[in-house]
PDB file of C-alpha atoms in Angstrom:
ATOM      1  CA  UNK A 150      25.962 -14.324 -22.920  1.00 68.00           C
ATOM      2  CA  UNK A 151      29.292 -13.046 -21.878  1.00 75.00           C
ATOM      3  CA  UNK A 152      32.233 -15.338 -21.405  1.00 82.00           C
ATOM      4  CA  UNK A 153      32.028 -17.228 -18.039  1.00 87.00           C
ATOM      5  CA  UNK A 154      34.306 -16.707 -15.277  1.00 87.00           C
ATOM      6  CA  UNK A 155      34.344 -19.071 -12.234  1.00 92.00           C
ATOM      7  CA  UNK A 156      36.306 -17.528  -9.336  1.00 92.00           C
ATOM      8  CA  UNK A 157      36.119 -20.243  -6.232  1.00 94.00           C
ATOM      9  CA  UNK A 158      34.774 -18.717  -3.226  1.00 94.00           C
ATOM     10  CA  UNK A 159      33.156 -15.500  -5.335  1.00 96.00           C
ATOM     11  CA  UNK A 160      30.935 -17.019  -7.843  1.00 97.00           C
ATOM     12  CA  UNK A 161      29.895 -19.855  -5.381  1.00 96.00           C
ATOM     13  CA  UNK A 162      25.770 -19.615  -5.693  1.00 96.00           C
ATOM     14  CA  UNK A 163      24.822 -19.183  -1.631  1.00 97.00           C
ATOM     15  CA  UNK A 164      23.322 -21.938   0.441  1.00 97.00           C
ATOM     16  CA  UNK A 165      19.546 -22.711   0.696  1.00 98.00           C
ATOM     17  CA  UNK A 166      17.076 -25.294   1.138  1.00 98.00           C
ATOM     18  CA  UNK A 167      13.292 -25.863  -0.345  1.00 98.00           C
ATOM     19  CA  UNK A 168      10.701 -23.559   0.816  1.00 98.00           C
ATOM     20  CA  UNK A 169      12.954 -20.404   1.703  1.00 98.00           C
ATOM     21  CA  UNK A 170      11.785 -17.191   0.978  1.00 98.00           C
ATOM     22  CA  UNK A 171      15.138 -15.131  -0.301  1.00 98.00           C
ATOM     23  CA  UNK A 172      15.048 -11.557  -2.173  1.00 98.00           C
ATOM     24  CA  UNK A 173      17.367 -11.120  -4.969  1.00 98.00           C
ATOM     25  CA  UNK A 174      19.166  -7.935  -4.668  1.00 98.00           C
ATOM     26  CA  UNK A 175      21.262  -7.234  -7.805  1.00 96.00           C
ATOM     27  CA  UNK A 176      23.640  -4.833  -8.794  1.00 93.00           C
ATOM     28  CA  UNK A 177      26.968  -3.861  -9.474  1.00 93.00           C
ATOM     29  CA  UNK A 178      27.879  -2.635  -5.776  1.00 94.00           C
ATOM     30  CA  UNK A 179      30.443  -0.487  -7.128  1.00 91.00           C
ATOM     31  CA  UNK A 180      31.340   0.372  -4.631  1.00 91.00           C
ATOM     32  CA  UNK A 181      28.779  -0.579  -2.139  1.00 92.00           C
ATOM     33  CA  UNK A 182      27.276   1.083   0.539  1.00 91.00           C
ATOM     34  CA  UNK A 183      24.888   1.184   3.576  1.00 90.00           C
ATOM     35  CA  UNK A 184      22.295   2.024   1.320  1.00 91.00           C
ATOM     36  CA  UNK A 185      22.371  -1.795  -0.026  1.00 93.00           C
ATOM     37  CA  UNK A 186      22.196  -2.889   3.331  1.00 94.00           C
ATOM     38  CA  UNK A 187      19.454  -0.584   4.355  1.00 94.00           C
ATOM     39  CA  UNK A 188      17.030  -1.854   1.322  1.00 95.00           C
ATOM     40  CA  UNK A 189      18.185  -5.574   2.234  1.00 96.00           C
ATOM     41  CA  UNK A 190      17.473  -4.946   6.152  1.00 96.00           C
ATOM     42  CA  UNK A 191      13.856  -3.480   5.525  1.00 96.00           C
ATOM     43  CA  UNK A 192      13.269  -6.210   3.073  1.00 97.00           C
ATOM     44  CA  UNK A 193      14.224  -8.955   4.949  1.00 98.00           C
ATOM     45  CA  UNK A 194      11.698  -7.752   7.659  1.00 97.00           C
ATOM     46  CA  UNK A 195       9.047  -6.289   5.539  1.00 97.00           C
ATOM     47  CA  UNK A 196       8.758  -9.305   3.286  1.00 98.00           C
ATOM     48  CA  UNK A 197       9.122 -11.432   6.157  1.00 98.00           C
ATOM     49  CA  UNK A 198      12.324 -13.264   3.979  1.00 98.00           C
ATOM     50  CA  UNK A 199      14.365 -16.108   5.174  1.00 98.00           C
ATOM     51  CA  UNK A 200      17.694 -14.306   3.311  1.00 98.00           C
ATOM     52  CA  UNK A 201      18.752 -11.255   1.379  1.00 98.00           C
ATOM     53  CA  UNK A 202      21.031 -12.450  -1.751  1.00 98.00           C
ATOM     54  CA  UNK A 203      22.841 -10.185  -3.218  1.00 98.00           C
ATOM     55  CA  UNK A 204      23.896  -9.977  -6.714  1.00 98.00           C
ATOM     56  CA  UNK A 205      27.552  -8.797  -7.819  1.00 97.00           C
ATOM     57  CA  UNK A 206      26.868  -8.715 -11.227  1.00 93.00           C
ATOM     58  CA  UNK A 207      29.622  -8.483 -14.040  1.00 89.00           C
ATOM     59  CA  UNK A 208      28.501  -5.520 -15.312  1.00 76.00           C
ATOM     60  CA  UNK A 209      25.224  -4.042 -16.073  1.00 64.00           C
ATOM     61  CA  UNK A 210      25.022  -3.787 -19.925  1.00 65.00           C
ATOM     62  CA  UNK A 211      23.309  -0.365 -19.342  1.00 55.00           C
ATOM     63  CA  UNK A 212      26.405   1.303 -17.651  1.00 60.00           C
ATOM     64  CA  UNK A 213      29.734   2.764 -18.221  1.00 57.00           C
ATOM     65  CA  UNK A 214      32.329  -0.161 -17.705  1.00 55.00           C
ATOM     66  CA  UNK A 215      35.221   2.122 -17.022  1.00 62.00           C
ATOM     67  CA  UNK A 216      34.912   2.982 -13.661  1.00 76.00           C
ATOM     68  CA  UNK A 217      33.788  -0.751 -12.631  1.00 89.00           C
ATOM     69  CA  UNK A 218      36.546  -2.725  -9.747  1.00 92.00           C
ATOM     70  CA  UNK A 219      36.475  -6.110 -10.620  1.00 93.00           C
ATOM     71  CA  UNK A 220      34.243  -8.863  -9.602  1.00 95.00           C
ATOM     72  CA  UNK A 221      36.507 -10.397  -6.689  1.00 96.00           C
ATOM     73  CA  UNK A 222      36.990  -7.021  -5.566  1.00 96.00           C
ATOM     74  CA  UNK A 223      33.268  -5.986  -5.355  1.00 96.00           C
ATOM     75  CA  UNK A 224      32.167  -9.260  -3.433  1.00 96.00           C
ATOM     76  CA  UNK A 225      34.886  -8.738  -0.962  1.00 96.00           C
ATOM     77  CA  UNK A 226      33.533  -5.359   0.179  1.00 96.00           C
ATOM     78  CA  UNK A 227      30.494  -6.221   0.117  1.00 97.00           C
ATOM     79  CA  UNK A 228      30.477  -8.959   2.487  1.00 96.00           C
ATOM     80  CA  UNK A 229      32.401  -6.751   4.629  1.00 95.00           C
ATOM     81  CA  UNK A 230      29.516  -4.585   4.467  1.00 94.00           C
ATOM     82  CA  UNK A 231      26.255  -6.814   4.614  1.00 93.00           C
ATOM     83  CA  UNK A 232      27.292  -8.048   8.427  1.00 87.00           C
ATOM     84  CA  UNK A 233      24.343  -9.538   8.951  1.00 92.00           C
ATOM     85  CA  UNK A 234      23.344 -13.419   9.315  1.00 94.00           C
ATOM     86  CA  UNK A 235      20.730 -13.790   6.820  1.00 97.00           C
ATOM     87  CA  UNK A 236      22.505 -11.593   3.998  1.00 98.00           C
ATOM     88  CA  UNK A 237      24.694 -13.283   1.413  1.00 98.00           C
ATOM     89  CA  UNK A 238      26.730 -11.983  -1.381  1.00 98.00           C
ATOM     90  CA  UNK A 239      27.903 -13.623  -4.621  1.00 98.00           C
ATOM     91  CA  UNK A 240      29.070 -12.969  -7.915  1.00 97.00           C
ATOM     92  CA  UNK A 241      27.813 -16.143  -9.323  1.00 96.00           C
ATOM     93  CA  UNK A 242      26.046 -14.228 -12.644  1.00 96.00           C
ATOM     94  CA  UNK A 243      29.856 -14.374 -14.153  1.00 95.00           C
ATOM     95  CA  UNK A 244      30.390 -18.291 -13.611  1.00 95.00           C
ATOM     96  CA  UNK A 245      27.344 -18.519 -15.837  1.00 95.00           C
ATOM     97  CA  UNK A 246      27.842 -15.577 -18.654  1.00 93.00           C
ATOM     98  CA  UNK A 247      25.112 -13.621 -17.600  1.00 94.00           C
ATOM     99  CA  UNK A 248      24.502 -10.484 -18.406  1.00 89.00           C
ATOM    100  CA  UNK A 249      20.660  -9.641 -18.071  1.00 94.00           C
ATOM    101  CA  UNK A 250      18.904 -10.070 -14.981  1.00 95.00           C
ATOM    102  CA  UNK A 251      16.035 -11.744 -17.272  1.00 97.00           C
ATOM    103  CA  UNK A 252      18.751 -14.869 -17.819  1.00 96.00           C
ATOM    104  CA  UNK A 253      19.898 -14.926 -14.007  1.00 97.00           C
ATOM    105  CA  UNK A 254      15.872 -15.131 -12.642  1.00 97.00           C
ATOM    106  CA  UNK A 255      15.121 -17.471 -15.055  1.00 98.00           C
ATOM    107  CA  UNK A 256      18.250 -19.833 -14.019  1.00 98.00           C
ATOM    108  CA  UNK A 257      16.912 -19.453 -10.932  1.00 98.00           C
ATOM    109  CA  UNK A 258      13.327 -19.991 -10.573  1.00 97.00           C
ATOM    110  CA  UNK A 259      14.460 -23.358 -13.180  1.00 97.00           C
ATOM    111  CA  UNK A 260      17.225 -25.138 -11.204  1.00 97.00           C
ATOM    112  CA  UNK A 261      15.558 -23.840  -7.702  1.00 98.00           C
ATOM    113  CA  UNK A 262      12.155 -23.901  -8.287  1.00 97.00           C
ATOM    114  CA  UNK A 263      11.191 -24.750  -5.150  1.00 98.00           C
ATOM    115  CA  UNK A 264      12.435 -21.528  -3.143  1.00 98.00           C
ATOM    116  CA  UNK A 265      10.543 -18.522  -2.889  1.00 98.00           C
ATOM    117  CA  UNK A 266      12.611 -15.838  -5.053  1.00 98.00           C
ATOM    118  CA  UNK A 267      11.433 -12.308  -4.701  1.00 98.00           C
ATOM    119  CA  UNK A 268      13.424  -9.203  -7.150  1.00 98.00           C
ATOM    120  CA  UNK A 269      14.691  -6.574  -5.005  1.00 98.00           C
ATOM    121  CA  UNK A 270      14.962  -3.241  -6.573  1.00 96.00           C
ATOM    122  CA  UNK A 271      15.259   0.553  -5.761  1.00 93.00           C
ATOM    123  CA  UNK A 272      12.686   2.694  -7.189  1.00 94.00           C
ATOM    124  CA  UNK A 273      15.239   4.797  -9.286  1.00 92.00           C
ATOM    125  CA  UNK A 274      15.419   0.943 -11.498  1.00 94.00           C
ATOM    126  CA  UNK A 275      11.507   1.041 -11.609  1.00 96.00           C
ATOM    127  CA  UNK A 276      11.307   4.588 -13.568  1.00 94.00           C
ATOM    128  CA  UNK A 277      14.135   3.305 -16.457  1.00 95.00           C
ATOM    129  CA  UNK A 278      13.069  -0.399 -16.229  1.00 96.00           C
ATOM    130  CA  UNK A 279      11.411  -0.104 -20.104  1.00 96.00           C
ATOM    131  CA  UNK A 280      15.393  -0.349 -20.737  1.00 95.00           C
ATOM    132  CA  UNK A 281      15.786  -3.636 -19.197  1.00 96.00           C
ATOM    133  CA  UNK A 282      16.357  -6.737 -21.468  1.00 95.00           C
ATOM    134  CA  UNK A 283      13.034  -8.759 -21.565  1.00 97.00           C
ATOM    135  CA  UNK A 284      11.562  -6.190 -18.825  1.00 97.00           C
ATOM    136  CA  UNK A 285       7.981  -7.153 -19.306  1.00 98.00           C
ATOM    137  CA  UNK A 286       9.082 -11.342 -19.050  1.00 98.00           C
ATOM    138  CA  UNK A 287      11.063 -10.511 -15.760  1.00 98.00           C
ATOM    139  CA  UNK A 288       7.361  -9.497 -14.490  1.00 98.00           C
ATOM    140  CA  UNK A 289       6.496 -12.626 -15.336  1.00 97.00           C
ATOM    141  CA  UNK A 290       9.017 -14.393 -13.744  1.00 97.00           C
ATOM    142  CA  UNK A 291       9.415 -13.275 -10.252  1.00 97.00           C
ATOM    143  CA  UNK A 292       7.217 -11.466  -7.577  1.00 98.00           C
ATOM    144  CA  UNK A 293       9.144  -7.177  -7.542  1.00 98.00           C
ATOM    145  CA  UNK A 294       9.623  -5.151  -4.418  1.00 98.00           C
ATOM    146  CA  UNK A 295       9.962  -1.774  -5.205  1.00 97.00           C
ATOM    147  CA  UNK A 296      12.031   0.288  -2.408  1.00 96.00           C
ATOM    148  CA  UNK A 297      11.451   3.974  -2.313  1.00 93.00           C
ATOM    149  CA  UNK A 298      14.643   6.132  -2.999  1.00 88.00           C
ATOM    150  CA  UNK A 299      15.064  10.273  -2.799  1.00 85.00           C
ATOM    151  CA  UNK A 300      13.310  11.818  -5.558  1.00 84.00           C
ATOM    152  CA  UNK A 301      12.385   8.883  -7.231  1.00 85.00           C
ATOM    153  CA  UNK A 302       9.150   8.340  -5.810  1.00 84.00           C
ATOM    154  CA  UNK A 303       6.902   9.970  -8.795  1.00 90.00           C
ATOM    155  CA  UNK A 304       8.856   9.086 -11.544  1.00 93.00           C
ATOM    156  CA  UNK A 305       8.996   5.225 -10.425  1.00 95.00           C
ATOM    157  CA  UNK A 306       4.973   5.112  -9.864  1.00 93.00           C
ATOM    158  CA  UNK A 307       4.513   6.442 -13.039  1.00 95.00           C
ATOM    159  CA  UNK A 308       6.941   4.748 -14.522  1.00 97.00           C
ATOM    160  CA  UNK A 309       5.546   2.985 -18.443  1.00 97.00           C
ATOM    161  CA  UNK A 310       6.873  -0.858 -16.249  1.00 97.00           C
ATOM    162  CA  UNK A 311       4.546   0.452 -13.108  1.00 97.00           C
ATOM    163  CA  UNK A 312       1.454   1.943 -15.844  1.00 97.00           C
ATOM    164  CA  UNK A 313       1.890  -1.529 -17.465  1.00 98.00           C
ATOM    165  CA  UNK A 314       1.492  -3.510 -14.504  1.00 98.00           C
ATOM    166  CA  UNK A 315      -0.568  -1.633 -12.131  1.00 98.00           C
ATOM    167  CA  UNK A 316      -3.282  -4.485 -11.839  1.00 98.00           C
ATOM    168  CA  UNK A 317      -0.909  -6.397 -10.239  1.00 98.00           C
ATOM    169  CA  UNK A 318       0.474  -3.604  -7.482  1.00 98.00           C
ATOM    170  CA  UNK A 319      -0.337  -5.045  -3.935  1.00 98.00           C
ATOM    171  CA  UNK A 320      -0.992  -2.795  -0.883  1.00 97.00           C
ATOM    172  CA  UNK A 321       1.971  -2.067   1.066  1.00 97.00           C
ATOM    173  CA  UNK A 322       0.089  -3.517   3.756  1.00 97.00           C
ATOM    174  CA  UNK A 323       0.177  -7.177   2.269  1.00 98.00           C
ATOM    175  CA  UNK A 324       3.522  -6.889   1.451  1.00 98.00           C
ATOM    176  CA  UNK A 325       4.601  -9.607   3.731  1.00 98.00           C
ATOM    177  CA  UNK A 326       2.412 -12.215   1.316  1.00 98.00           C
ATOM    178  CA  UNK A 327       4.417 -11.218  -1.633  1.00 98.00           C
ATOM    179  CA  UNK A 328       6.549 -13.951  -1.427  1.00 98.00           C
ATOM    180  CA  UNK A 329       4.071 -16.667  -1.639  1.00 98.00           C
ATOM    181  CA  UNK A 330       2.184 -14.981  -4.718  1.00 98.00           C
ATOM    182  CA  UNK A 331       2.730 -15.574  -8.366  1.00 97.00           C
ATOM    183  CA  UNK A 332       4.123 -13.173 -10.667  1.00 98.00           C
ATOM    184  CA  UNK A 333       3.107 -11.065 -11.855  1.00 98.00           C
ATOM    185  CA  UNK A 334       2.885  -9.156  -8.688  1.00 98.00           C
ATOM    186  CA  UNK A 335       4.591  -6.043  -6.937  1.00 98.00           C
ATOM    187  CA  UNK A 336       4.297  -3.836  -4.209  1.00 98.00           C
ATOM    188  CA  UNK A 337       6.200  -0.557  -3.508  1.00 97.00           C
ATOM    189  CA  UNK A 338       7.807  -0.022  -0.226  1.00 96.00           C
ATOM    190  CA  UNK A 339       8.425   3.235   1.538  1.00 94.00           C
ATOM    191  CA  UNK A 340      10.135   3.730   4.490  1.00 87.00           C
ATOM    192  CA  UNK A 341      13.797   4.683   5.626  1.00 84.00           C
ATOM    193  CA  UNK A 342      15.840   5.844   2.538  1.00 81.00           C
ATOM    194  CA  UNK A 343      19.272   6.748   2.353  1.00 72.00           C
ATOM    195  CA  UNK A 344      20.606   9.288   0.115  1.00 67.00           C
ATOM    196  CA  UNK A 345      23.733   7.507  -0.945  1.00 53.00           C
ATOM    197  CA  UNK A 346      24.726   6.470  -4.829  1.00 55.00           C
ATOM    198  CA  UNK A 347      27.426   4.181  -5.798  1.00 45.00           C
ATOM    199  CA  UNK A 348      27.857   6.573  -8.465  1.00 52.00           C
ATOM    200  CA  UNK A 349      28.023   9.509  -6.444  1.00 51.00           C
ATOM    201  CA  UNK A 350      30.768   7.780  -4.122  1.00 45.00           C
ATOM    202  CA  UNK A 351      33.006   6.980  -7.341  1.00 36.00           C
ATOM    203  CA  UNK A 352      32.905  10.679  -8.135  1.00 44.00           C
ATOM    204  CA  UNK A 353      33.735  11.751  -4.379  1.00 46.00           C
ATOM    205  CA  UNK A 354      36.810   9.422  -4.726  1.00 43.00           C
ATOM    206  CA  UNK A 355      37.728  10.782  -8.348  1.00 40.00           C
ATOM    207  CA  UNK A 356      37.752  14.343  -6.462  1.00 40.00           C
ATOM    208  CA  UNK A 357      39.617  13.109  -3.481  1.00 41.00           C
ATOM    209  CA  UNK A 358      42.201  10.793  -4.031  1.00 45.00           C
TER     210      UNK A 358
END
């Protein structure tokens, strides 16, 4: 746990009521970009999902914290960016101390058990998700859709987290019941990609300033 920082307006948790169907996007949107809201769009209808949340975190204890804009700063522009009714953005990890996604989905699926949670994430997570804190328990916790990215297509689907829990990979084709299964369960989704990187943006501002 990291020390908690409440920021009114940035770490508020979003709205919701019993029975929704919302995908968790996390990240560290730094900066973001319409790649984010690409994934979230296709999600939302390809999961058939009431809301997109997505998931300012602190800082992702796998990453280089040097180059990270802070919280306030990363929520701001990415509302600005997610312009779309059924997409919401908070930083509301930090009011808690998180710093694994395994602590923020089990928050979750404790004090809201009665939503529908489903963990967004690009397939360039999938191939290094072995890192993750507690990877194998997030399986457990959550129903995972996988969205393709450039070049990560092979490495994801063979990835030791996709080996491990390949008797639980659902047809794209049933990807719309994901929601309403229970974990674990996952489904990879291909479809429009965008070649964009919040890291490779940092390094095009570093170059042009």
């Amino acid at each position: 746990m990291s020390t908690p920082l409440s920021i009114p307006g940035i770490t508020d948790l979003p709205p919701s009521a019993p029975g929704m169907r919302i995908g968790l996007f996390g990240g560290s949107f730094n900066p973001p970009h319409a790649g984010h809201e690409l994934v979230s769009r296709e999600s939302l209808k390809r999961l058939r999902l009431d809301a997109v949340w997505w998931l300012v975190t602190p800082g992702n204890p796998l990453k280089d914290h040097g180059a990270l804009a802070p919280l306030a700063e990363r929520v701001t522009a990415a509302r600005r960016l997610a312009d779309h009714p059924r997409m919401r953005v908070t930083g509301f990890e930090a009011a808690h101390g998180f710093a694994y996604t395994y602590q923020t989905l089990s928050h979750l699926r404790r004090t809201l058990a009665d939503r529908k949670f489903v963990w967004i994430m690009g397939a360039d997570s999938l191939a290094g998700f072995h890192r993750w804190e507690r990877w194998e328990e997030i399986f457990t916790l959550l129903p995972i859709a996988v969205y393709i990215r450039p070049g990560s297509t092979r490495r994801a689907t063979f990835s030791k987290a996709a080996t491990r829990f390949a008797d639980y990979r659902l047809d794209e084709t049933d990807a719309a019941l994901l929601p309403d299964m229970p974990a674990p369960a996952w489904v990879f989704l291909h479809g429009l990609m965008s070649s964009l990187s919040s890291t490779d943006l940092r390094a095009g501002d570093r170059a042009n300033p």
